[in-house]
Amino acid sequence: MDITELSDKIIAGDRRALARAITLIESGRADHRAQAADLMEALKDTGREAMRIGLSGTPGVGKSTFIESFGMMLTGQGLRVAVLAVDPSSARSGGSILGDKTRMERLSRDPNAFIRPSPSRSHLGGVARRTRETVALCEAAGFDVVLIVTVGVGQSVTVVAEMSDLFILLLAPGGGDELQGVKRGIMEMADIILVNKADSDLKPAATRTCSDYAGALRLLRKRPQDPEGFPKAMTVSALQEDGLQTAWEEMQALVDWRRAEGHFAARRAAQARYWFGEEVRHALLARLETAEARAVMEDFAARVARGDLTPTVAAAQVLDRV
């Protein structure tokens, strides 16, 4: 694969080249990883910057409907939108449905939109292993907004906040009880909470839920990266496309304030440091997957099973040898 040609096509906005590049990025083959590193190096100085929006929510909250309505509104304003939807992989078969394009039929046909479903492949954090690099590819391709959609909701899903400029939490009316076990970690990360399905019979319940979460947000410790009034809770109806423009204006206002106050650049720098550490950790773990390392591991595992060594001592000796 000619990396120079591929990078030039991505910068020119070639969607097919972008899709090929994402496939290359997601590959685990050693030769592909080397090419992917060269590609990322070739694209790092494009100077293009998209608004990265992380989106999470409980199953059934209407994420796909919201993304389609929200994305169509943005493309209608002349913006280019990329949607990176992470699909959970089966723990049994390893497969994923990858049906997000089917769910977002209108948006998938929009020439200003690009939808890329990716399997999580058991990677924790609600995102795929290479989502961060995929975001960078979409920025280099000239997209104005990149939506990063997690597999679901939970404590580990907050990892998406380490690759986005805004973290949006989508809730359903009356969903408070479902989130009692996870809401602290999620809410501490959320910049804006959107209570979806605020239409027809559910509108009163959505208003109450929004009020409850607005009160809960006021109890959280003030964050330095937030202006007065943030984080905030709002109601939207993706089905009736109500409240979407107001939510977008609030997102823009928050990002503009953070840029002016220096928080935007500082946050991206901190994220780069975070992902550097993650790359080092993953590279160290990969060394345990070599044939030599697996043989050493098997030998020490047998000694632990026989009771000759404790797991702690065995692990220390393995690390000394690998």
Short mmCIF file of C-alpha atoms in Angstrom, two decimals:
data_model
loop_
_atom_site.label_atom_id
_atom_site.label_comp_id
_atom_site.label_asym_id
_atom_site.label_seq_id
_atom_site.Cartn_x
_atom_site.Cartn_y
_atom_site.Cartn_z
CA MET A 1 0.00 0.00 0.00
CA ASP A 2 1.37 3.39 -1.02
CA ILE A 3 1.07 5.42 2.20
CA THR A 4 1.88 8.75 0.51
CA GLU A 5 -0.84 8.24 -2.09
CA LEU A 6 -3.32 7.11 0.56
CA SER A 7 -2.62 10.12 2.78
CA ASP A 8 -3.01 12.50 -0.17
CA LYS A 9 -6.39 10.99 -1.03
CA ILE A 10 -7.55 11.26 2.59
CA ILE A 11 -6.57 14.94 2.70
CA ALA A 12 -8.48 15.43 -0.56
CA GLY A 13 -11.59 14.01 1.12
CA ASP A 14 -11.71 10.68 -0.71
CA ARG A 15 -14.22 8.60 1.29
CA ARG A 16 -13.04 5.28 -0.15
CA ALA A 17 -9.45 6.08 0.84
CA LEU A 18 -10.67 6.99 4.34
CA ALA A 19 -12.48 3.65 4.65
CA ARG A 20 -9.35 1.79 3.50
CA ALA A 21 -7.24 3.72 6.00
CA ILE A 22 -9.57 2.86 8.88
CA THR A 23 -9.40 -0.83 7.91
CA LEU A 24 -5.60 -0.55 7.96
CA ILE A 25 -5.66 1.19 11.34
CA GLU A 26 -7.89 -1.51 12.86
CA SER A 27 -5.73 -4.39 11.61
CA GLY A 28 -3.60 -6.22 14.14
CA ARG A 29 -1.03 -7.54 11.65
CA ALA A 30 2.51 -6.38 12.36
CA ASP A 31 3.11 -5.10 8.82
CA HIS A 32 -0.21 -3.24 8.86
CA ARG A 33 0.61 -1.68 12.23
CA ALA A 34 3.89 -0.37 10.78
CA GLN A 35 2.05 1.10 7.76
CA ALA A 36 -0.62 2.57 10.06
CA ALA A 37 2.08 4.30 12.10
CA ASP A 38 3.55 5.79 8.91
CA LEU A 39 0.11 6.95 7.81
CA MET A 40 -0.62 8.67 11.12
CA GLU A 41 2.76 10.37 10.98
CA ALA A 42 2.06 11.61 7.44
CA LEU A 43 -1.29 13.10 8.50
CA LYS A 44 -0.37 14.63 11.85
CA ASP A 45 0.41 18.11 10.48
CA THR A 46 -2.70 18.74 8.36
CA GLY A 47 -3.81 21.46 10.77
CA ARG A 48 -7.43 20.34 10.52
CA GLU A 49 -9.48 20.14 13.69
CA ALA A 50 -12.99 18.76 14.12
CA MET A 51 -15.30 19.03 17.08
CA ARG A 52 -15.09 15.61 18.72
CA ILE A 53 -18.32 14.66 20.48
CA GLY A 54 -18.50 11.51 22.58
CA LEU A 55 -22.00 10.10 23.00
CA SER A 56 -23.14 7.44 25.44
CA GLY A 57 -26.47 6.20 26.74
CA THR A 58 -28.42 3.21 27.96
CA PRO A 59 -29.66 0.63 25.42
CA GLY A 60 -32.99 1.71 23.97
CA VAL A 61 -32.50 5.38 24.77
CA GLY A 62 -32.65 6.24 21.07
CA LYS A 63 -28.97 6.84 20.26
CA SER A 64 -29.33 5.88 16.59
CA THR A 65 -32.44 8.04 16.12
CA PHE A 66 -30.75 10.96 17.87
CA ILE A 67 -27.55 10.64 15.83
CA GLU A 68 -29.47 10.50 12.56
CA SER A 69 -31.64 13.53 13.38
CA PHE A 70 -28.70 15.46 14.86
CA GLY A 71 -26.40 14.53 11.96
CA MET A 72 -28.99 15.49 9.35
CA MET A 73 -29.44 18.86 11.04
CA LEU A 74 -25.67 19.47 10.95
CA THR A 75 -25.25 18.41 7.32
CA GLY A 76 -28.20 20.65 6.48
CA GLN A 77 -26.10 23.53 7.80
CA GLY A 78 -23.27 22.62 5.43
CA LEU A 79 -21.15 20.73 7.97
CA ARG A 80 -19.43 17.41 7.24
CA VAL A 81 -20.20 14.81 9.89
CA ALA A 82 -18.43 11.52 10.66
CA VAL A 83 -20.11 8.94 12.90
CA LEU A 84 -17.88 6.31 14.52
CA ALA A 85 -20.26 3.75 15.99
CA VAL A 86 -18.74 1.03 18.14
CA ASP A 87 -20.68 -2.23 18.08
CA PRO A 88 -20.32 -4.79 20.90
CA SER A 89 -18.61 -8.02 19.89
CA SER A 90 -19.93 -11.39 20.98
CA ALA A 91 -17.93 -12.94 23.80
CA ARG A 92 -18.80 -16.36 22.37
CA SER A 93 -18.24 -15.97 18.62
CA GLY A 94 -16.30 -12.71 18.46
CA GLY A 95 -18.67 -11.38 15.79
CA SER A 96 -20.53 -8.07 15.61
CA ILE A 97 -23.75 -7.10 13.83
CA LEU A 98 -22.45 -3.69 12.64
CA GLY A 99 -25.98 -2.60 11.78
CA ASP A 100 -25.71 1.13 12.44
CA LYS A 101 -25.88 2.11 8.77
CA THR A 102 -29.16 0.25 8.48
CA ARG A 103 -30.56 2.13 11.47
CA MET A 104 -29.41 5.49 10.10
CA GLU A 105 -30.76 5.07 6.59
CA ARG A 106 -31.20 8.80 5.78
CA LEU A 107 -27.86 9.86 7.22
CA SER A 108 -25.97 7.03 5.51
CA ARG A 109 -27.12 8.37 2.12
CA ASP A 110 -26.11 11.96 2.89
CA PRO A 111 -22.99 12.93 0.87
CA ASN A 112 -21.78 15.11 3.78
CA ALA A 113 -21.93 12.23 6.26
CA PHE A 114 -19.65 9.25 6.82
CA ILE A 115 -20.72 6.36 9.06
CA ARG A 116 -18.22 3.76 10.16
CA PRO A 117 -19.31 0.93 12.49
CA SER A 118 -16.45 -0.89 14.21
CA PRO A 119 -16.43 -3.98 16.46
CA SER A 120 -15.33 -3.49 20.06
CA ARG A 121 -13.50 -6.85 19.99
CA SER A 122 -13.80 -7.15 23.78
CA HIS A 123 -11.91 -3.90 24.26
CA LEU A 124 -13.12 -2.24 27.46
CA GLY A 125 -14.09 1.39 27.67
CA GLY A 126 -17.06 1.42 25.29
CA VAL A 127 -14.86 2.18 22.29
CA ALA A 128 -12.81 0.12 19.85
CA ARG A 129 -9.06 -0.34 20.21
CA ARG A 130 -8.22 2.15 17.45
CA THR A 131 -11.10 4.63 17.71
CA ARG A 132 -8.77 7.46 18.70
CA GLU A 133 -6.70 7.04 15.52
CA THR A 134 -9.87 6.78 13.43
CA VAL A 135 -10.96 10.15 14.84
CA ALA A 136 -7.64 11.64 13.69
CA LEU A 137 -8.17 10.19 10.20
CA CYS A 138 -11.62 11.78 9.98
CA GLU A 139 -10.16 15.13 11.04
CA ALA A 140 -7.49 14.86 8.35
CA ALA A 141 -10.22 14.08 5.81
CA GLY A 142 -11.84 17.44 6.57
CA PHE A 143 -14.86 16.48 8.67
CA ASP A 144 -16.17 19.27 10.88
CA VAL A 145 -17.86 17.12 13.53
CA VAL A 146 -16.90 13.60 14.65
CA LEU A 147 -19.49 11.71 16.71
CA ILE A 148 -18.00 8.85 18.76
CA VAL A 149 -20.80 6.53 19.85
CA THR A 150 -20.04 4.03 22.63
CA VAL A 151 -21.40 0.49 22.91
CA GLY A 152 -23.57 1.29 25.93
CA VAL A 153 -23.32 2.83 29.38
CA GLY A 154 -21.23 2.03 32.44
CA GLN A 155 -18.21 3.13 34.42
CA SER A 156 -15.71 2.02 31.76
CA VAL A 157 -17.51 3.99 29.04
CA THR A 158 -15.95 7.15 30.45
CA VAL A 159 -12.85 6.24 28.41
CA VAL A 160 -14.57 7.99 25.49
CA ALA A 161 -14.08 11.25 27.39
CA GLU A 162 -10.34 10.79 26.82
CA MET A 163 -10.74 11.17 23.07
CA SER A 164 -13.51 13.76 22.77
CA ASP A 165 -13.92 17.50 23.31
CA LEU A 166 -17.47 17.11 24.60
CA PHE A 167 -19.04 14.15 26.37
CA ILE A 168 -22.80 13.93 25.88
CA LEU A 169 -24.92 11.55 27.98
CA LEU A 170 -28.25 10.57 26.45
CA LEU A 171 -30.97 9.46 28.88
CA ALA A 172 -34.55 8.26 28.57
CA PRO A 173 -37.44 9.65 30.61
CA GLY A 174 -37.63 8.00 34.02
CA GLY A 175 -34.27 6.32 33.52
CA GLY A 176 -32.83 7.39 36.88
CA ASP A 177 -33.27 4.05 38.59
CA GLU A 178 -31.47 2.23 35.78
CA LEU A 179 -28.45 4.48 36.23
CA GLN A 180 -28.09 4.50 40.01
CA GLY A 181 -25.12 2.14 39.91
CA VAL A 182 -23.17 4.00 37.24
CA LYS A 183 -24.36 7.58 37.17
CA ARG A 184 -21.67 8.98 39.47
CA GLY A 185 -18.80 8.09 37.16
CA ILE A 186 -20.73 9.01 34.03
CA MET A 187 -22.16 12.26 35.37
CA GLU A 188 -18.78 13.48 36.57
CA MET A 189 -17.58 13.17 32.98
CA ALA A 190 -20.68 14.45 31.17
CA ASP A 191 -20.66 17.99 29.79
CA ILE A 192 -24.31 17.97 28.71
CA ILE A 193 -27.07 15.51 29.62
CA LEU A 194 -29.81 15.18 27.01
CA VAL A 195 -33.08 13.56 28.04
CA ASN A 196 -34.42 12.09 24.81
CA LYS A 197 -37.98 11.11 23.84
CA ALA A 198 -39.42 14.38 25.21
CA ASP A 199 -42.52 14.07 23.05
CA SER A 200 -46.17 12.95 23.24
CA ASP A 201 -47.04 11.09 26.48
CA LEU A 202 -43.42 10.95 27.64
CA LYS A 203 -42.88 14.71 27.63
CA PRO A 204 -43.92 15.28 31.30
CA ALA A 205 -41.71 12.39 32.43
CA ALA A 206 -38.81 13.74 30.37
CA THR A 207 -39.21 17.18 31.96
CA ARG A 208 -39.16 15.65 35.45
CA THR A 209 -36.12 13.52 34.63
CA CYS A 210 -34.32 16.57 33.25
CA SER A 211 -35.11 18.51 36.41
CA ASP A 212 -33.86 15.65 38.61
CA TYR A 213 -30.55 15.44 36.77
CA ALA A 214 -30.14 19.22 36.65
CA GLY A 215 -30.40 19.18 40.44
CA ALA A 216 -27.92 16.30 40.69
CA LEU A 217 -25.42 18.15 38.48
CA ARG A 218 -25.50 21.15 40.82
CA LEU A 219 -24.33 18.90 43.65
CA LEU A 220 -21.20 17.82 41.78
CA ARG A 221 -17.88 19.51 42.41
CA LYS A 222 -17.23 22.46 40.11
CA ARG A 223 -14.81 21.64 37.28
CA PRO A 224 -12.30 24.26 36.08
CA GLN A 225 -13.11 23.54 32.40
CA ASP A 226 -16.76 24.58 32.79
CA PRO A 227 -18.25 28.08 32.52
CA GLU A 228 -21.21 29.12 34.65
CA GLY A 229 -24.23 26.89 34.03
CA PHE A 230 -22.31 23.82 32.87
CA PRO A 231 -22.62 20.87 32.95
CA LYS A 232 -26.32 21.10 32.21
CA ALA A 233 -29.32 18.90 31.47
CA MET A 234 -31.72 19.50 28.57
CA THR A 235 -34.67 17.76 26.92
CA VAL A 236 -34.72 16.79 23.25
CA SER A 237 -36.94 14.79 20.92
CA ALA A 238 -34.93 13.08 18.21
CA LEU A 239 -38.13 11.72 16.68
CA GLN A 240 -39.72 15.16 16.28
CA GLU A 241 -36.31 16.88 15.88
CA ASP A 242 -37.16 19.21 18.73
CA GLY A 243 -34.45 20.83 20.86
CA LEU A 244 -31.59 19.65 18.63
CA GLN A 245 -30.61 23.12 17.44
CA THR A 246 -30.61 24.44 21.01
CA ALA A 247 -28.43 21.54 22.12
CA TRP A 248 -26.01 22.22 19.24
CA GLU A 249 -25.80 25.89 20.18
CA GLU A 250 -24.97 24.94 23.77
CA MET A 251 -22.25 22.55 22.56
CA GLN A 252 -20.73 25.29 20.40
CA ALA A 253 -20.89 27.82 23.24
CA LEU A 254 -19.09 25.44 25.60
CA VAL A 255 -16.34 24.63 23.08
CA ASP A 256 -15.87 28.31 22.20
CA TRP A 257 -15.51 29.22 25.88
CA ARG A 258 -12.98 26.44 26.46
CA ARG A 259 -10.96 27.56 23.45
CA ALA A 260 -10.91 31.16 24.67
CA GLU A 261 -9.89 30.14 28.18
CA GLY A 262 -7.16 27.71 27.06
CA HIS A 263 -8.92 24.59 28.36
CA PHE A 264 -9.49 23.13 24.89
CA ALA A 265 -5.80 22.91 23.91
CA ALA A 266 -4.77 21.81 27.41
CA ARG A 267 -7.33 19.01 27.35
CA ARG A 268 -6.17 17.72 23.98
CA ALA A 269 -2.57 17.77 25.20
CA ALA A 270 -3.57 15.80 28.30
CA GLN A 271 -5.42 13.31 26.11
CA ALA A 272 -2.32 12.83 23.96
CA ARG A 273 -0.30 12.02 27.11
CA TYR A 274 -2.98 9.58 28.24
CA TRP A 275 -2.99 7.68 24.93
CA PHE A 276 0.81 7.59 24.87
CA GLY A 277 0.68 5.73 28.20
CA GLU A 278 -2.01 3.42 26.84
CA GLU A 279 0.10 2.58 23.77
CA VAL A 280 3.06 1.72 25.99
CA ARG A 281 0.89 -0.52 28.19
CA HIS A 282 -0.61 -2.32 25.20
CA ALA A 283 2.84 -2.81 23.65
CA LEU A 284 4.10 -4.37 26.89
CA LEU A 285 1.10 -6.70 27.02
CA ALA A 286 1.70 -7.67 23.38
CA ARG A 287 5.13 -8.99 24.36
CA LEU A 288 3.39 -11.64 26.45
CA GLU A 289 1.70 -12.97 23.29
CA THR A 290 4.90 -14.12 21.59
CA ALA A 291 5.59 -17.86 21.33
CA GLU A 292 8.57 -17.61 23.70
CA ALA A 293 6.60 -15.67 26.30
CA ARG A 294 3.66 -18.08 26.12
CA ALA A 295 6.03 -21.01 26.71
CA VAL A 296 7.47 -19.31 29.79
CA MET A 297 3.96 -18.49 31.01
CA GLU A 298 2.82 -22.09 30.56
CA ASP A 299 5.83 -23.40 32.46
CA PHE A 300 5.25 -21.08 35.40
CA ALA A 301 1.48 -21.68 35.31
CA ALA A 302 2.11 -25.41 35.75
CA ARG A 303 4.43 -24.72 38.71
CA VAL A 304 1.79 -22.49 40.31
CA ALA A 305 -0.85 -25.20 39.76
CA ARG A 306 1.37 -27.75 41.52
CA GLY A 307 1.85 -25.38 44.45
CA ASP A 308 5.62 -24.93 43.86
CA LEU A 309 5.24 -21.14 43.56
CA THR A 310 2.69 -18.58 44.63
CA PRO A 311 1.06 -16.58 41.81
CA THR A 312 2.71 -13.37 43.03
CA VAL A 313 6.25 -14.80 43.03
CA ALA A 314 5.67 -16.57 39.70
CA ALA A 315 4.43 -13.39 38.07
CA ALA A 316 7.47 -11.45 39.27
CA GLN A 317 9.83 -14.10 37.85
CA VAL A 318 8.01 -14.15 34.53
CA LEU A 319 8.30 -10.39 34.20
CA ASP A 320 12.02 -10.61 34.92
CA ARG A 321 12.46 -13.12 32.09
CA VAL A 322 10.20 -11.69 29.40
#
